[in-house]
Amino acid sequence: PKAEYNCTGKIYDGNVDFGCVKSHGQVNLATALINSCNCYFVDLINKIDCSQLIDLASSLGFGNEIMLDEKIKTSAGNLPDIDELDSFASRGNFSFGQGNLTATPIHIGVLYSMIANGGFYRKSYLINGYCDENGVFKSQTENKPPVRCISEKNSEILQDILELTVREGTGKSASVPGVEVAGKTATAQSGEYINGKERLVTWFAGFFPYENPEYVAVIVCEDGVSGSNDCGPVFSELVQYYVSENYN
């Protein structure tokens, strides 16, 4: 996490270049996430084994339908095969969640739940159980044992960075007075243009309370401006509503 990269606002290999909104200067893992420095992650992914990223993403359900009930499931989205990450451009796009990678809000929610849950993955479900005519449970969804996906230490590193991102970084719009929350903004290019302007899909994903997480929320806005502008404030209102209903 302490390894540094000097972001000059652009990174390229002679044929393809990726840019940031500005030159971030010397960044490490924390400051790169806090300030949404794409160049840091393009540099990083070209130094590591991408198959490990593919395996981790697959274990969380990326690239597969997530069954929420017997008849209710998400779209699968798309997780690139390792063979697709055979160039600087494809690896660069994958490093910050673009290119051939697509996912639903449920997939992102599962990812953040794993981080908030100390590195453990739990199967998601929508229906808690089924009742008879008297309201008594006849059957209940099986709560399968959690599966460790990342170490507790790594989950704590990510939790701390995501809390700092809301407190000091691009996620400030999601902050709530008196409540510590953690999360990250995202602004995804769609490749679709309307009247010459690209349609953006903006996000904020996070969890709260930070010290003892209970809830994960994912906010998505199609035709958005930025995750900070569109989605962070919605997350903030959601947390405020929860706090007012449960603690006041």
GROMACS .gro file of C-alpha atoms in nm:
model
  248
    1PRO     CA    1   0.000   0.000   0.000
    2LYS     CA    2   0.289   0.240   0.059
    3ALA     CA    3   0.445   0.191  -0.286
    4GLU     CA    4   0.434   0.524  -0.468
    5TYR     CA    5   0.371   0.630  -0.826
    6ASN     CA    6   0.422   0.976  -0.976
    7CYS     CA    7   0.103   1.070  -1.160
    8THR     CA    8   0.172   1.333  -1.426
    9GLY     CA    9  -0.188   1.327  -1.545
   10LYS     CA   10  -0.126   1.069  -1.817
   11ILE     CA   11   0.024   0.723  -1.859
   12TYR     CA   12   0.100   0.558  -2.193
   13ASP     CA   13   0.299   0.279  -2.356
   14GLY     CA   14   0.364   0.450  -2.688
   15ASN     CA   15   0.037   0.346  -2.850
   16VAL     CA   16  -0.237   0.395  -2.591
   17ASP     CA   17  -0.265   0.653  -2.316
   18PHE     CA   18  -0.486   0.689  -2.010
   19GLY     CA   19  -0.546   1.016  -1.834
   20CYS     CA   20  -0.653   1.156  -1.499
   21VAL     CA   21  -0.856   1.469  -1.442
   22LYS     CA   22  -0.533   1.631  -1.324
   23SER     CA   23  -0.173   1.557  -1.230
   24HIS     CA   24  -0.188   1.400  -0.883
   25GLY     CA   25   0.189   1.388  -0.824
   26GLN     CA   26   0.322   1.126  -0.582
   27VAL     CA   27   0.043   0.888  -0.480
   28ASN     CA   28   0.020   0.556  -0.299
   29LEU     CA   29  -0.273   0.316  -0.275
   30ALA     CA   30  -0.464   0.532  -0.029
   31THR     CA   31  -0.416   0.868  -0.201
   32ALA     CA   32  -0.482   0.711  -0.542
   33LEU     CA   33  -0.820   0.577  -0.426
   34ILE     CA   34  -0.906   0.893  -0.235
   35ASN     CA   35  -0.843   1.109  -0.542
   36SER     CA   36  -0.955   0.861  -0.813
   37CYS     CA   37  -0.615   0.843  -0.982
   38ASN     CA   38  -0.658   0.612  -1.282
   39CYS     CA   39  -0.290   0.627  -1.376
   40TYR     CA   40  -0.182   0.468  -1.047
   41PHE     CA   41  -0.395   0.161  -1.112
   42VAL     CA   42  -0.293   0.133  -1.478
   43ASP     CA   43   0.069   0.127  -1.362
   44LEU     CA   44  -0.010  -0.120  -1.083
   45ILE     CA   45  -0.200  -0.374  -1.292
   46ASN     CA   46   0.090  -0.396  -1.537
   47LYS     CA   47   0.315  -0.508  -1.249
   48ILE     CA   48   0.102  -0.787  -1.103
   49ASP     CA   49  -0.051  -1.120  -1.204
   50CYS     CA   50  -0.393  -1.038  -1.351
   51SER     CA   51  -0.512  -1.395  -1.304
   52GLN     CA   52  -0.531  -1.332  -0.929
   53LEU     CA   53  -0.769  -1.040  -0.991
   54ILE     CA   54  -0.983  -1.253  -1.222
   55ASP     CA   55  -1.000  -1.534  -0.964
   56LEU     CA   56  -1.098  -1.295  -0.683
   57ALA     CA   57  -1.364  -1.120  -0.893
   58SER     CA   58  -1.505  -1.456  -1.004
   59SER     CA   59  -1.526  -1.580  -0.644
   60LEU     CA   60  -1.745  -1.276  -0.566
   61GLY     CA   61  -1.982  -1.355  -0.852
   62PHE     CA   62  -1.857  -1.115  -1.118
   63GLY     CA   63  -1.931  -1.255  -1.463
   64ASN     CA   64  -2.206  -1.479  -1.325
   65GLU     CA   65  -2.573  -1.444  -1.241
   66ILE     CA   66  -2.631  -1.396  -0.870
   67MET     CA   67  -2.931  -1.599  -0.755
   68LEU     CA   68  -3.132  -1.392  -0.507
   69ASP     CA   69  -3.408  -1.651  -0.488
   70GLU     CA   70  -3.515  -1.961  -0.680
   71LYS     CA   71  -3.669  -1.748  -0.957
   72ILE     CA   72  -3.498  -1.411  -0.907
   73LYS     CA   73  -3.149  -1.347  -1.035
   74THR     CA   74  -2.927  -1.065  -1.152
   75SER     CA   75  -2.779  -1.026  -1.496
   76ALA     CA   76  -2.440  -1.191  -1.524
   77GLY     CA   77  -2.250  -0.888  -1.646
   78ASN     CA   78  -1.913  -0.967  -1.799
   79LEU     CA   79  -1.580  -1.057  -1.642
   80PRO     CA   80  -1.298  -1.067  -1.901
   81ASP     CA   81  -1.100  -1.386  -1.941
   82ILE     CA   82  -0.730  -1.369  -1.868
   83ASP     CA   83  -0.667  -1.402  -2.243
   84GLU     CA   84  -0.856  -1.077  -2.300
   85LEU     CA   85  -0.613  -0.888  -2.076
   86ASP     CA   86  -0.328  -0.935  -2.323
   87SER     CA   87  -0.248  -0.570  -2.390
   88PHE     CA   88  -0.162  -0.250  -2.208
   89ALA     CA   89  -0.498  -0.104  -2.314
   90SER     CA   90  -0.714  -0.396  -2.196
   91ARG     CA   91  -0.531  -0.425  -1.864
   92GLY     CA   92  -0.549  -0.050  -1.813
   93ASN     CA   93  -0.925  -0.039  -1.866
   94PHE     CA   94  -0.976  -0.336  -1.634
   95SER     CA   95  -0.764  -0.175  -1.362
   96PHE     CA   96  -1.024   0.093  -1.293
   97GLY     CA   97  -1.338  -0.097  -1.387
   98GLN     CA   98  -1.390  -0.020  -1.756
   99GLY     CA   99  -1.333  -0.197  -2.088
  100ASN     CA  100  -1.508  -0.534  -2.113
  101LEU     CA  101  -1.593  -0.545  -1.743
  102THR     CA  102  -1.962  -0.492  -1.666
  103ALA     CA  103  -2.150  -0.553  -1.342
  104THR     CA  104  -2.481  -0.491  -1.169
  105PRO     CA  105  -2.530  -0.291  -0.847
  106ILE     CA  106  -2.572  -0.627  -0.670
  107HIS     CA  107  -2.223  -0.737  -0.777
  108ILE     CA  108  -2.076  -0.414  -0.644
  109GLY     CA  109  -2.279  -0.451  -0.325
  110VAL     CA  110  -2.138  -0.801  -0.273
  111LEU     CA  111  -1.785  -0.664  -0.316
  112TYR     CA  112  -1.838  -0.390  -0.057
  113SER     CA  113  -2.011  -0.631   0.178
  114MET     CA  114  -1.706  -0.855   0.164
  115ILE     CA  115  -1.478  -0.560   0.249
  116ALA     CA  116  -1.706  -0.445   0.533
  117ASN     CA  117  -1.735  -0.802   0.663
  118GLY     CA  118  -1.365  -0.844   0.737
  119GLY     CA  119  -1.284  -1.012   0.406
  120PHE     CA  120  -1.561  -1.273   0.423
  121TYR     CA  121  -1.804  -1.335   0.137
  122ARG     CA  122  -2.164  -1.425   0.220
  123LYS     CA  123  -2.418  -1.539  -0.036
  124SER     CA  124  -2.676  -1.272  -0.113
  125TYR     CA  125  -3.048  -1.345  -0.101
  126LEU     CA  126  -3.366  -1.143  -0.141
  127ILE     CA  127  -3.630  -1.366   0.019
  128ASN     CA  128  -3.576  -1.436   0.389
  129GLY     CA  129  -3.824  -1.723   0.392
  130TYR     CA  130  -4.179  -1.839   0.327
  131CYS     CA  131  -4.474  -1.830   0.565
  132ASP     CA  132  -4.795  -2.028   0.600
  133GLU     CA  133  -5.137  -1.861   0.621
  134ASN     CA  134  -5.076  -1.787   0.990
  135GLY     CA  135  -4.753  -1.601   0.925
  136VAL     CA  136  -4.536  -1.882   1.061
  137PHE     CA  137  -4.216  -1.970   0.875
  138LYS     CA  138  -4.253  -2.295   0.687
  139SER     CA  139  -3.914  -2.265   0.521
  140GLN     CA  140  -3.628  -2.021   0.553
  141THR     CA  141  -3.342  -1.929   0.323
  142GLU     CA  142  -3.029  -2.121   0.412
  143ASN     CA  143  -2.763  -1.886   0.546
  144LYS     CA  144  -2.448  -2.052   0.417
  145PRO     CA  145  -2.120  -2.018   0.609
  146PRO     CA  146  -1.904  -1.721   0.504
  147VAL     CA  147  -1.605  -1.778   0.276
  148ARG     CA  148  -1.284  -1.581   0.322
  149CYS     CA  149  -1.183  -1.396   0.003
  150ILE     CA  150  -0.917  -1.155   0.129
  151SER     CA  151  -0.725  -1.138   0.454
  152GLU     CA  152  -0.857  -0.949   0.754
  153LYS     CA  153  -0.555  -0.718   0.731
  154ASN     CA  154  -0.629  -0.629   0.369
  155SER     CA  155  -0.997  -0.570   0.445
  156GLU     CA  156  -0.898  -0.333   0.726
  157ILE     CA  157  -0.666  -0.144   0.491
  158LEU     CA  158  -0.950  -0.099   0.243
  159GLN     CA  159  -1.200  -0.004   0.513
  160ASP     CA  160  -0.967   0.269   0.639
  161ILE     CA  161  -0.904   0.405   0.289
  162LEU     CA  162  -1.275   0.408   0.204
  163GLU     CA  163  -1.353   0.596   0.526
  164LEU     CA  164  -1.081   0.848   0.441
  165THR     CA  165  -1.223   0.882   0.088
  166VAL     CA  166  -1.552   1.006   0.231
  167ARG     CA  167  -1.388   1.222   0.495
  168GLU     CA  168  -1.124   1.389   0.275
  169GLY     CA  169  -1.156   1.272  -0.085
  170THR     CA  170  -1.397   1.244  -0.376
  171GLY     CA  171  -1.668   1.094  -0.154
  172LYS     CA  172  -1.723   1.399   0.069
  173SER     CA  173  -2.076   1.445  -0.064
  174ALA     CA  174  -2.170   1.113   0.101
  175SER     CA  175  -2.061   1.227   0.448
  176VAL     CA  176  -2.306   1.249   0.736
  177PRO     CA  177  -2.255   1.471   1.043
  178GLY     CA  178  -2.193   1.258   1.349
  179VAL     CA  179  -2.178   0.928   1.155
  180GLU     CA  180  -1.863   0.769   1.016
  181VAL     CA  181  -1.927   0.615   0.674
  182ALA     CA  182  -1.698   0.463   0.412
  183GLY     CA  183  -1.726   0.439   0.036
  184LYS     CA  184  -1.613   0.536  -0.311
  185THR     CA  185  -1.744   0.732  -0.607
  186ALA     CA  186  -1.721   0.616  -0.968
  187THR     CA  187  -1.793   0.773  -1.305
  188ALA     CA  188  -1.813   0.516  -1.584
  189GLN     CA  189  -1.801   0.591  -1.955
  190SER     CA  190  -2.070   0.408  -2.152
  191GLY     CA  191  -1.935   0.446  -2.506
  192GLU     CA  192  -2.281   0.572  -2.604
  193TYR     CA  193  -2.318   0.925  -2.737
  194ILE     CA  194  -2.628   1.145  -2.746
  195ASN     CA  195  -2.599   1.465  -2.952
  196GLY     CA  196  -2.223   1.428  -2.942
  197LYS     CA  197  -2.206   1.393  -2.563
  198GLU     CA  198  -2.113   1.064  -2.401
  199ARG     CA  199  -2.365   0.915  -2.160
  200LEU     CA  200  -2.208   0.855  -1.818
  201VAL     CA  201  -2.316   0.606  -1.553
  202THR     CA  202  -2.223   0.736  -1.209
  203TRP     CA  203  -2.196   0.546  -0.883
  204PHE     CA  204  -2.142   0.563  -0.511
  205ALA     CA  205  -2.097   0.246  -0.308
  206GLY     CA  206  -2.034   0.238   0.064
  207PHE     CA  207  -2.112   0.098   0.406
  208PHE     CA  208  -2.203   0.227   0.751
  209PRO     CA  209  -2.142   0.262   1.041
  210TYR     CA  210  -1.770   0.254   0.965
  211GLU     CA  211  -1.654   0.109   1.299
  212ASN     CA  212  -1.911  -0.173   1.306
  213PRO     CA  213  -2.067  -0.202   0.960
  214GLU     CA  214  -2.433  -0.304   0.938
  215TYR     CA  215  -2.542  -0.188   0.594
  216VAL     CA  216  -2.406  -0.160   0.241
  217ALA     CA  217  -2.571   0.065  -0.017
  218VAL     CA  218  -2.500   0.112  -0.388
  219ILE     CA  219  -2.636   0.420  -0.566
  220VAL     CA  220  -2.638   0.431  -0.948
  221CYS     CA  221  -2.737   0.717  -1.179
  222GLU     CA  222  -2.768   0.673  -1.554
  223ASP     CA  223  -2.699   0.984  -1.761
  224GLY     CA  224  -2.514   1.128  -1.465
  225VAL     CA  225  -2.247   1.394  -1.418
  226SER     CA  226  -2.023   1.235  -1.155
  227GLY     CA  227  -2.051   0.996  -0.864
  228SER     CA  228  -1.980   1.279  -0.625
  229ASN     CA  229  -2.247   1.504  -0.778
  230ASP     CA  230  -2.526   1.251  -0.835
  231CYS     CA  231  -2.488   0.957  -0.600
  232GLY     CA  232  -2.295   1.064  -0.290
  233PRO     CA  233  -2.575   1.295  -0.168
  234VAL     CA  234  -2.833   1.015  -0.207
  235PHE     CA  235  -2.618   0.784   0.005
  236SER     CA  236  -2.588   1.060   0.266
  237GLU     CA  237  -2.967   1.106   0.279
  238LEU     CA  238  -3.016   0.730   0.311
  239VAL     CA  239  -2.780   0.715   0.611
  240GLN     CA  240  -2.944   1.019   0.772
  241TYR     CA  241  -3.286   0.858   0.733
  242TYR     CA  242  -3.160   0.534   0.890
  243VAL     CA  243  -3.008   0.721   1.183
  244SER     CA  244  -3.322   0.931   1.242
  245GLU     CA  245  -3.546   0.621   1.235
  246ASN     CA  246  -3.329   0.403   1.457
  247TYR     CA  247  -3.152   0.629   1.702
  248ASN     CA  248  -3.377   0.928   1.763
   0.00000   0.00000   0.00000
